[in-house]
XYZ file of C-alpha atoms in Angstrom:
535
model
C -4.033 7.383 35.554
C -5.458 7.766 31.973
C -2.969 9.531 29.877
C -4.500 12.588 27.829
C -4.444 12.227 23.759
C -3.630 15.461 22.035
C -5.764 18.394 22.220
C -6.072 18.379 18.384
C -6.146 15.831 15.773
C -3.406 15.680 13.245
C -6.157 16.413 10.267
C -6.795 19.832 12.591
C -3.281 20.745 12.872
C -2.731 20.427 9.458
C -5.410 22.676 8.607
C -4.602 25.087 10.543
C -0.860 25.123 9.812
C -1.980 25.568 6.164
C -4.354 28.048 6.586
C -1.989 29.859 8.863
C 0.823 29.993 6.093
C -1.560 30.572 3.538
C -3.228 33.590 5.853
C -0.200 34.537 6.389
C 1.184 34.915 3.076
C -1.748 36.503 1.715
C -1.804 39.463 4.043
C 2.181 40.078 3.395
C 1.250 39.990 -0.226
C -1.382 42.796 0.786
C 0.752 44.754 2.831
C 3.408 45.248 0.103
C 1.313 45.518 -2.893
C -1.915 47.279 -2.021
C -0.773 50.533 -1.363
C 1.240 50.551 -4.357
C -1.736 49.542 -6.688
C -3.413 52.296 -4.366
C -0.887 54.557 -5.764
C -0.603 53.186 -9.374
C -4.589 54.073 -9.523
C -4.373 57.765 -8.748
C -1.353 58.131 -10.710
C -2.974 56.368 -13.670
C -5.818 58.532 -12.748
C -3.570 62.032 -12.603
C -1.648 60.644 -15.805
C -5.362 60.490 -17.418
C -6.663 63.776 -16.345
C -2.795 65.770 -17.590
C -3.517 64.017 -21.076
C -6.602 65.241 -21.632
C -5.431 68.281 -20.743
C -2.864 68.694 -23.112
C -5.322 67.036 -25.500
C -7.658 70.438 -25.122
C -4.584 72.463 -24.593
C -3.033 71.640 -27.986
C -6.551 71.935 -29.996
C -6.247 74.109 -32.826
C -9.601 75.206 -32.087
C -9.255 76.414 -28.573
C -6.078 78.014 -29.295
C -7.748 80.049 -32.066
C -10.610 80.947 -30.030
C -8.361 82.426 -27.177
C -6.468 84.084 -29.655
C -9.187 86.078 -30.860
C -8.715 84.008 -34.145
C -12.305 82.082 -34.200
C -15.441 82.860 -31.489
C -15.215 81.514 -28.005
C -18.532 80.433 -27.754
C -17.127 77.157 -29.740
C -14.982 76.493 -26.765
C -18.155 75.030 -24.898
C -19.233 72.655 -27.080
C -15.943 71.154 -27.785
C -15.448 70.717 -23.820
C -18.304 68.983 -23.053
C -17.597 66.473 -25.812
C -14.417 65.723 -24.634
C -15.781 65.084 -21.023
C -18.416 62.746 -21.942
C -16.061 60.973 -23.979
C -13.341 60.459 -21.425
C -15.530 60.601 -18.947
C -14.169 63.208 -16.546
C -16.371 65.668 -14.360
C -14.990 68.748 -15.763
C -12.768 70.256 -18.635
C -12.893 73.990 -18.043
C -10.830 76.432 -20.442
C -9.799 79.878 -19.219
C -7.938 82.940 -20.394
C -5.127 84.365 -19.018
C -7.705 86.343 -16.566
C -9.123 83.133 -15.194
C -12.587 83.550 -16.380
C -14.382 80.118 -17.450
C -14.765 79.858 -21.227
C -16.657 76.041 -20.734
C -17.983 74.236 -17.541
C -20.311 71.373 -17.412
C -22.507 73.962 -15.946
C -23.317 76.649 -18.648
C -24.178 79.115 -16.167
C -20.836 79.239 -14.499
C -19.204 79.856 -18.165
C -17.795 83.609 -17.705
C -17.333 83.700 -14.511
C -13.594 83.317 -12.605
C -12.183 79.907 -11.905
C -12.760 78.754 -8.436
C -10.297 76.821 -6.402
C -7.478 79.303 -6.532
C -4.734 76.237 -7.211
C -4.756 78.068 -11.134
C -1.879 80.255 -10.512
C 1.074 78.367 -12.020
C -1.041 77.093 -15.335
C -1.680 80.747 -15.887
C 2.036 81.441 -15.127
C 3.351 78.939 -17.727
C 3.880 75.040 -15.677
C 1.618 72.087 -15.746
C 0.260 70.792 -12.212
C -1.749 68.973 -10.505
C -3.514 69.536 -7.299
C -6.165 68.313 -5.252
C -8.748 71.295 -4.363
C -12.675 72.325 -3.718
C -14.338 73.938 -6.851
C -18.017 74.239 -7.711
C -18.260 70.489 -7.928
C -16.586 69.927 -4.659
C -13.236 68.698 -3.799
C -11.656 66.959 -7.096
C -8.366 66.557 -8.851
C -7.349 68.779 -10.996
C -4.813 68.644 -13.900
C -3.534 72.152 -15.269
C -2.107 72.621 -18.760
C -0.949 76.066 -20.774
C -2.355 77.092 -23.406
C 0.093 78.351 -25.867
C -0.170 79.701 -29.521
C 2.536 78.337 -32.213
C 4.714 81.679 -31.548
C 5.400 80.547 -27.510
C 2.795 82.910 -26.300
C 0.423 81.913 -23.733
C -3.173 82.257 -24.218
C -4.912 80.776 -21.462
C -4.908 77.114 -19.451
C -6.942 74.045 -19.365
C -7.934 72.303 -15.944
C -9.750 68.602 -16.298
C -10.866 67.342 -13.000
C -11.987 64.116 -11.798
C -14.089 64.285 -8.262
C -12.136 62.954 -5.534
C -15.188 60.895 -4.218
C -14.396 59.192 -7.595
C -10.671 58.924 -6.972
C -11.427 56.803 -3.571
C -13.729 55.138 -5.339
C -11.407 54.119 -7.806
C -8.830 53.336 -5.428
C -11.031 51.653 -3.398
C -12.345 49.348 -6.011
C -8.185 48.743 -6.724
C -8.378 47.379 -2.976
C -11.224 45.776 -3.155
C -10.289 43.580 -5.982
C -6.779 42.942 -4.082
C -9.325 42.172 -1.088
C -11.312 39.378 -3.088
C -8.201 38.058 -4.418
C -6.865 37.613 -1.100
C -9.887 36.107 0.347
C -10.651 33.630 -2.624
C -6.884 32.527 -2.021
C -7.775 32.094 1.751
C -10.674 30.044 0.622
C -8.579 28.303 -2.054
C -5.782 27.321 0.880
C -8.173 26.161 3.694
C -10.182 23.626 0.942
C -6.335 22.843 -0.041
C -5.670 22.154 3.424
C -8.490 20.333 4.258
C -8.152 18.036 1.162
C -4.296 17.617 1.779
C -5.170 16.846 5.440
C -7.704 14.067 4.382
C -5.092 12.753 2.132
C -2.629 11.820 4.194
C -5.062 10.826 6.934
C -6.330 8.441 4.710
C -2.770 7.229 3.670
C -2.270 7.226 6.920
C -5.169 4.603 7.499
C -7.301 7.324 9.816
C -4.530 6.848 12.487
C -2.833 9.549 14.895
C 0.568 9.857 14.940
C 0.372 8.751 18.241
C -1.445 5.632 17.574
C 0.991 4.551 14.499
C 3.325 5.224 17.032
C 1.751 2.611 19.348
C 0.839 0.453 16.687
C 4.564 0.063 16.002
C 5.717 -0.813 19.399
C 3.068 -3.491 20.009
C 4.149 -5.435 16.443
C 8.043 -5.051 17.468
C 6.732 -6.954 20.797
C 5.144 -9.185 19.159
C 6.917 -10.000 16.128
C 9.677 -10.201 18.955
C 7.458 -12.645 21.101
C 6.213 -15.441 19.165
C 8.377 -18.178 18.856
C 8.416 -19.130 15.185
C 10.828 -17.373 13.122
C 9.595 -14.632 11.126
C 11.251 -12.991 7.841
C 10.209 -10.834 5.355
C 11.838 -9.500 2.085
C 11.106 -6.587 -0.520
C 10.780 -6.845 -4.138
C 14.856 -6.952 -4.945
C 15.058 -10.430 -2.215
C 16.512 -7.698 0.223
C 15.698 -8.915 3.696
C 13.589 -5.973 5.497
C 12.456 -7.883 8.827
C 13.934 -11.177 11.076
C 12.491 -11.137 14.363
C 14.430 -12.864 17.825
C 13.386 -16.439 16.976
C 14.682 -16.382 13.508
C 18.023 -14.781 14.508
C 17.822 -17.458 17.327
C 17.457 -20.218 14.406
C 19.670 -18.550 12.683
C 22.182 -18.558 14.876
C 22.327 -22.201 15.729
C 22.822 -22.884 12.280
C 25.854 -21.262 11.665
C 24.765 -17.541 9.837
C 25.706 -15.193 12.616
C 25.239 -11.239 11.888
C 22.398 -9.390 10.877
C 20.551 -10.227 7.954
C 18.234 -7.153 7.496
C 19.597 -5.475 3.981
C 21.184 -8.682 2.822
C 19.799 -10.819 -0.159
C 18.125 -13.470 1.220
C 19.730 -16.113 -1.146
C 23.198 -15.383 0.707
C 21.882 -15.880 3.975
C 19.585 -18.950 3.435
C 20.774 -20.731 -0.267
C 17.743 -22.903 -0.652
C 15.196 -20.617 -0.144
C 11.915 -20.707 -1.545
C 10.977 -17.122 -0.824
C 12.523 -15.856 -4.325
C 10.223 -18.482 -6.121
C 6.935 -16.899 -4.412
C 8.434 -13.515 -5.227
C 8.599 -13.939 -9.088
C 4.898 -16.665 -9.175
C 3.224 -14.899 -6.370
C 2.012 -18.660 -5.147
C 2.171 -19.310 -1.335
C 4.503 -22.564 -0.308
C 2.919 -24.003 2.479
C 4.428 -26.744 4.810
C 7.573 -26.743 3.242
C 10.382 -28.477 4.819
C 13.924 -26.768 3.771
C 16.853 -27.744 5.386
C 18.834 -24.691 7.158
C 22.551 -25.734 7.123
C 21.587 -29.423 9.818
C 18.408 -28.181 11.144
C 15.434 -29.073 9.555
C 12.768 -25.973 9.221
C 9.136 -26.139 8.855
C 8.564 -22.925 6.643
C 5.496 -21.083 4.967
C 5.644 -18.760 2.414
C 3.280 -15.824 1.275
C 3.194 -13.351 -1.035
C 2.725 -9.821 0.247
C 0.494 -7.702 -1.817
C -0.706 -3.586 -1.217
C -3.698 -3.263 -3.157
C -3.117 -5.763 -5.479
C 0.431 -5.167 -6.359
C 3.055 -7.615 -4.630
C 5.423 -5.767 -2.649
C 7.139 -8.899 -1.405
C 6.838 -11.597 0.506
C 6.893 -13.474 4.324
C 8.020 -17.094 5.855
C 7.433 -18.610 9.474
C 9.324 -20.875 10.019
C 10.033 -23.307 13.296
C 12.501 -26.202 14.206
C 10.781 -29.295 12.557
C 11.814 -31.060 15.820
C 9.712 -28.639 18.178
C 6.781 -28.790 15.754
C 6.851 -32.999 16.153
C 7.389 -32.934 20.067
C 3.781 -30.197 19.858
C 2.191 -32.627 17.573
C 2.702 -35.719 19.761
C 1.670 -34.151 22.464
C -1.173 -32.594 21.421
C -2.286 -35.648 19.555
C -2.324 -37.362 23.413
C -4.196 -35.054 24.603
C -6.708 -34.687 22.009
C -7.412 -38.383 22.786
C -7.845 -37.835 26.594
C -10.104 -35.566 25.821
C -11.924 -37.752 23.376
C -12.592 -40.369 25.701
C -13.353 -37.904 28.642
C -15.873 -36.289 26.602
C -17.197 -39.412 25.559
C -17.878 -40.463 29.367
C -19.746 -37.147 29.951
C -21.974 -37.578 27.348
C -22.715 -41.096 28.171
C -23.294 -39.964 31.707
C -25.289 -36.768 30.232
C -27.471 -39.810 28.447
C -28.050 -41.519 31.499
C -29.082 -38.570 33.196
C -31.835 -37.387 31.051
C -33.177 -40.783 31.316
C -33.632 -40.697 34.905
C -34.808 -37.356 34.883
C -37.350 -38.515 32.403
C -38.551 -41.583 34.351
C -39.045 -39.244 37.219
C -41.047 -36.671 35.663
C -43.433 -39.443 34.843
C -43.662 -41.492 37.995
C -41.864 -44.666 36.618
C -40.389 -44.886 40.107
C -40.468 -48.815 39.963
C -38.844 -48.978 36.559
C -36.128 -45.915 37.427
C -35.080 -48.238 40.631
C -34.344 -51.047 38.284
C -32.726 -48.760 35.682
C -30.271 -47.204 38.028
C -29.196 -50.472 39.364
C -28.459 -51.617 36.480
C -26.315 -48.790 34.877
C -24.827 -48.852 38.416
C -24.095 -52.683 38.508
C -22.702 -52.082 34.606
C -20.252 -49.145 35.766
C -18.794 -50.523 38.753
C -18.398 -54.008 36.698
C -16.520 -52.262 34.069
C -14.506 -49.999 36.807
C -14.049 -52.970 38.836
C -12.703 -54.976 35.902
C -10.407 -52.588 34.072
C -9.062 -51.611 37.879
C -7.957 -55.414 38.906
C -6.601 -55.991 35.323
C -5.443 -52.443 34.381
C -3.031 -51.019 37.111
C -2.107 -47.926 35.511
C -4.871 -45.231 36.607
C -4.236 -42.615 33.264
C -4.536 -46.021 30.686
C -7.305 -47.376 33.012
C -9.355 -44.189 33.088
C -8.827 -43.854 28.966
C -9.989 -47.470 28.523
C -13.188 -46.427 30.200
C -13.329 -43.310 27.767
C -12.909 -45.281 24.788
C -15.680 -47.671 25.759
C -18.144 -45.475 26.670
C -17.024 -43.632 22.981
C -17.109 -46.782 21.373
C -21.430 -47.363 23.180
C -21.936 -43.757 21.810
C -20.971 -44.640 18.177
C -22.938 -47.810 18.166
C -20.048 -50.469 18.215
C -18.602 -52.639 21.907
C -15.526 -52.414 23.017
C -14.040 -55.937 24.599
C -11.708 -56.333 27.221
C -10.513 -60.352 27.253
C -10.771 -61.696 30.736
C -7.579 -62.609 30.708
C -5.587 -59.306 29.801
C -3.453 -57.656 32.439
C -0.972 -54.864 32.269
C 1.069 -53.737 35.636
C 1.793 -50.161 37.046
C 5.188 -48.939 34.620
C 8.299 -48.118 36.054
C 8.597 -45.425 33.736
C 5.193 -43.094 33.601
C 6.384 -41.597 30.231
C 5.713 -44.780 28.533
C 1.726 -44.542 29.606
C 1.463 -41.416 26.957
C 2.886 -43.097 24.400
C 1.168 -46.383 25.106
C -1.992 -44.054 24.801
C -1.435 -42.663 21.496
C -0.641 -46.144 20.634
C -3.508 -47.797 22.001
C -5.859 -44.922 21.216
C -5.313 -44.386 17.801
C -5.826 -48.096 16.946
C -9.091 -48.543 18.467
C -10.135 -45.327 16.721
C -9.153 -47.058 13.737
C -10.973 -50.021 14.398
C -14.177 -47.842 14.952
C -13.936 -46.150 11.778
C -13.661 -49.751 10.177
C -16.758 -50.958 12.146
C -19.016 -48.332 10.614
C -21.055 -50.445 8.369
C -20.145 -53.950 9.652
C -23.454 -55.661 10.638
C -21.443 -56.512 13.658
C -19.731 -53.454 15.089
C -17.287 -55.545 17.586
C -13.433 -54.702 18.889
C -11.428 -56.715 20.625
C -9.037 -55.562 23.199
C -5.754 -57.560 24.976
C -3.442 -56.394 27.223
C -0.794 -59.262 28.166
C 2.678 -58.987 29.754
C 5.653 -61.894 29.968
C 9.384 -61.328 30.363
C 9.356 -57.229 30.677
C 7.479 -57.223 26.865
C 3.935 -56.784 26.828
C 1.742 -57.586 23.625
C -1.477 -55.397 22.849
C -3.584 -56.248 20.339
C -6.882 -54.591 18.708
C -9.047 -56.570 16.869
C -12.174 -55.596 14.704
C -14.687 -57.380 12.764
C -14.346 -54.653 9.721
C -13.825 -55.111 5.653
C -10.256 -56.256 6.206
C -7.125 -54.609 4.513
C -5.874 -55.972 1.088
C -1.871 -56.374 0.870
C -1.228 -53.336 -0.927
C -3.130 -50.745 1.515
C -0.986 -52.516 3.834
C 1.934 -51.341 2.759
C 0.874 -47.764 2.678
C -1.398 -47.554 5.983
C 1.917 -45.923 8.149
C 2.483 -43.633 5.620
C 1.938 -40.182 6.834
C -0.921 -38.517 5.180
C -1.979 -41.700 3.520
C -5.998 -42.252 4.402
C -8.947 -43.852 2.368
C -11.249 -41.758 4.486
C -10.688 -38.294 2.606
C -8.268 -35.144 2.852
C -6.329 -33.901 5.585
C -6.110 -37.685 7.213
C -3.962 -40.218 7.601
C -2.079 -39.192 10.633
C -3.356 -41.334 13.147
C -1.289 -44.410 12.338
C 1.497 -42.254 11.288
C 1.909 -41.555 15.507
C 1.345 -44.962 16.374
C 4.710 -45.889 13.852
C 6.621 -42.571 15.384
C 5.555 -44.099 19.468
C 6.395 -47.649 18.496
C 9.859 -46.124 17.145
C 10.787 -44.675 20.298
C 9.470 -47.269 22.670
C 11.389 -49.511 20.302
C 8.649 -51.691 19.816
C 7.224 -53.160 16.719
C 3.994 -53.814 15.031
C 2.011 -56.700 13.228
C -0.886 -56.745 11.123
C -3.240 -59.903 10.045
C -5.815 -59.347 7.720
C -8.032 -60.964 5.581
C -10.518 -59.151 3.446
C -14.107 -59.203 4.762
C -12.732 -61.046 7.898
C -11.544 -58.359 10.035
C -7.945 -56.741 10.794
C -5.703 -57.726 14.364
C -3.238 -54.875 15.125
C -0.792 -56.559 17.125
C 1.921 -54.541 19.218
C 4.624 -55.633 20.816
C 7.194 -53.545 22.945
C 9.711 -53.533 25.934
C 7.987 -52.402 29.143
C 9.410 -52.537 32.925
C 7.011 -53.007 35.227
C 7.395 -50.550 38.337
C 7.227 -53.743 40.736
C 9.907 -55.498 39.308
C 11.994 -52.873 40.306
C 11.652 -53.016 43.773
């Protein structure tokens, strides 16, 4: 059963989480300051309306007129001058009867004050009130008017329309509204970018997936089998998988290694020298207190800047038991691929003399090639007993027909069945490397010829490969075992090298006769029990 990812993407969550707070936060912020700015506005607008009041209250001129000290009729002007310049709806001066002496409206001047909230301003105290006049329902502020003795002349309301007043405290919300919302806005872009962010740090991965990413390299840093370690930028080991513990272990440094420097775990190390150059070591060998390590070294580096650095590392031992047997196989498969393209050959040309009739001719032909393979099988069978060598001898001469050159049994070679079947691979890499050597020294011999002899005496049997090359001059000689050594270009010179290592542990030995521009004999010798003489 499929297992079901999450129903949201971390990017989503994050967005929302964000938004959320910042929603959040934002309407608390409303809740506990707009009615208060709410408040602050229709105080502020009170506080405005009870200081023009007192402005109009305390005018010389309206005092004087009330008084009986100047005419009244200068009252009205002086009103509506104030209200257009603080720009109230009304400022309406009355005696100590009530009756108007200036309104906005000139015909209402004379007549009694409307609203009937007047009372205490005609009584001496300042208030303010919210009640319907003329103009409709407003705010009113009330002020006394009194002469410079203490006696009271008259009163002063200024009102401001309480349409205006929710308008004004309205607009106060509004702007809190805006702010609010443009700090929404402001949060969920925030969000989104700070999402992308650390999706992108994140590589574009899910939790989840990191999650699994993790678990698959612990398996298989903790699968391979070459040792793995890895330090930071102070030589502080940060990673040793199983098979470097494991190598670890059999050389002595027990514990683990993960926070240690790496030059008191392994004193010869090479990893502090790629630290401080930032240049790979490659097929280094470093000996780990007795065992001898194949190591490779690599800088690591996070967008350009090193960060530290990596070795694999394996047994040198393991690594030449892999190579020698993979080197045997590679020339099975050489030879076997060589007799399938012969064959391959042999088949288009049949195929070809059928298509055009040459039925006569393709008789003949397959007789021959026929006749040819069962000679050759025939031959190598009665003189070759092992079946593995005998079927590689046939691989190497149908390689050597493909290449141009002949490959030459003597009639009088022989080799018998082995009591020990190990000693067959290594005679192969022996035998097979030497006749690829030959061929490579045939190339542009006018005669492209190698001779091949099997003989056996006394439990010893001599092989030897003969070619009719350029020859070898003394001081290649010297050199040609050498591993890595080659004429023939880079990554070479390995071929040889095996045939030394086989000869080594066959304890067998190996003779060369050359002459230049006469041809090089490779002649083995080595102990071999024959499987019949043990009976």
């Amino acid at each position: 059963m499929r297992q079901r990812g999450p129903l949201f993407s971390l990017q989503t969550i994050m967005t929302l989480l964000v938004c959320a707070v910042v929603a959040l936060s934002l309407t608390v912020t409303d809740i506990l300051i707009s009615q208060e700015i709410a408040d602050n506005t229709q105080q502020n607008l009170e506080d405005k309306a009870t200081t023009i009041a007192r402005i109009v209250a305390h005018s010389p001129l309206v005092i004087e007129a009330l008084n009986g000290q100047r005419a009244e009729a200068e009252i009205q002007p002086f009103a509506n001058d104030i209200r257009k310049i603080t720009a109230v709806e009304f400022i309406v001066v009355m005696d100590m009867q009530g009756i108007r002496k200036s309104h906005p409206d000139i015909n209402k001047v004379g007549q009694p004050f409307v609203g009937g909230d007047e009372g205490a301003a005609l009584e001496g105290h300042e208030l303010v009130s919210i009640a319907k006049g003329t103009l409709g329902m407003s705010l009113r502020a009330f002020t006394p008017i009194v002469t410079s003795s203490g006696k009271q002349v008259g009163a002063v309301a200024v009102g401001i329309l309480l349409n205006n007043v929710n308008q004004a405290v309205a607009q106060s919300r509004l702007i809190i509204y805006i702010s609010v919302g443009l700090g929404l806005m402001v949060g969920v872009i925030g969000a989104i970018f700070l999402a992308r962010k650390i999706k992108n740090i994140m590589f574009g991965l899910e939790p989840k997936e990191i999650a699994k990413m993790l678990e698959e390299r612990s398996a298989m840093l903790e699968s391979v089998r070459e040792g793995i370690l890895a330090i930071d930028t102070d030589s502080r080991i940060t990673l040793a998988n199983a098979a470097a513990l494991r190598l670890f272990n059999q050389a002595g440094i027990s514990g683990d290694p993960v926070g240690e420097k790496v030059a008191d775990c392994i004193p010869n190390t090479l990893m502090n020298n790629v630290l401080e150059t930032g240049s790979a070591e490659l097929d280094q060998e470093l000996d780990l207190f007795g065992i001898t390590i194949v190591t490779n070294i690599i800088p690591l580096c996070v967008k350009g800047k090193s960060v530290g650095a990596i070795a694999t590392f394996r047994d040198k031992t393991e690594i030449k038991q892999m190579a020698e047997e993979l080197t045997g196989v590679l020339l099975y498969a050489d030879a076997l691929r060589a007799q399938a393209h012969e064959f391959m050959n042999k088949l288009h040309v049949i195929l070809g003399m059928v298509h055009m009739e040459y039925y006569d001719q393709l008789s003949t032909y397959i007789s021959k090639i026929a006749h040819q393979q069962q000679s050759e099988v025939g031959f190598i069978a009665r003189h070759i007993k092992d079946p593995v060598l005998a079927g590689f001898i046939l691989g190497k001469m149908s390689y050597a027909r493909e290449v141009g050159a002949e490959l030459v049994l003597s009639e009088e070679c022989f080799l018998p069945e082995p009591a020990d079947p190990q000693v067959i691979h290594e005679l192969v890499t022996v035998f097979g490397n030497l006749v690829n050597n030959a061929l490579e020294a045939v190339v542009n011999s006018p005669l492209k010829r190698i001779d091949v002899n099997f003989s056996y005496e006394d439990d010893v049997i001599i092989l030897e490969v003969s070619d009719t090359g350029p020859g070898i001059n003394h001081e290649l000689k010297l050199q040609i075992f050498t591993k890595g050594y080659s004429t023939k270009g880079p990554n070479r010179g390995l071929g040889l090298y095996l045939v030394k290592r086989s000869l080594e542990r066959l304890n067998g030995s190996i003779e060369i006769v050359s002459e230049e521009s006469q041809g090089t004999q490779f002649k083995v010798s080595l102990p071999y029990k024959s499987k019949d003489a043990m009976k």
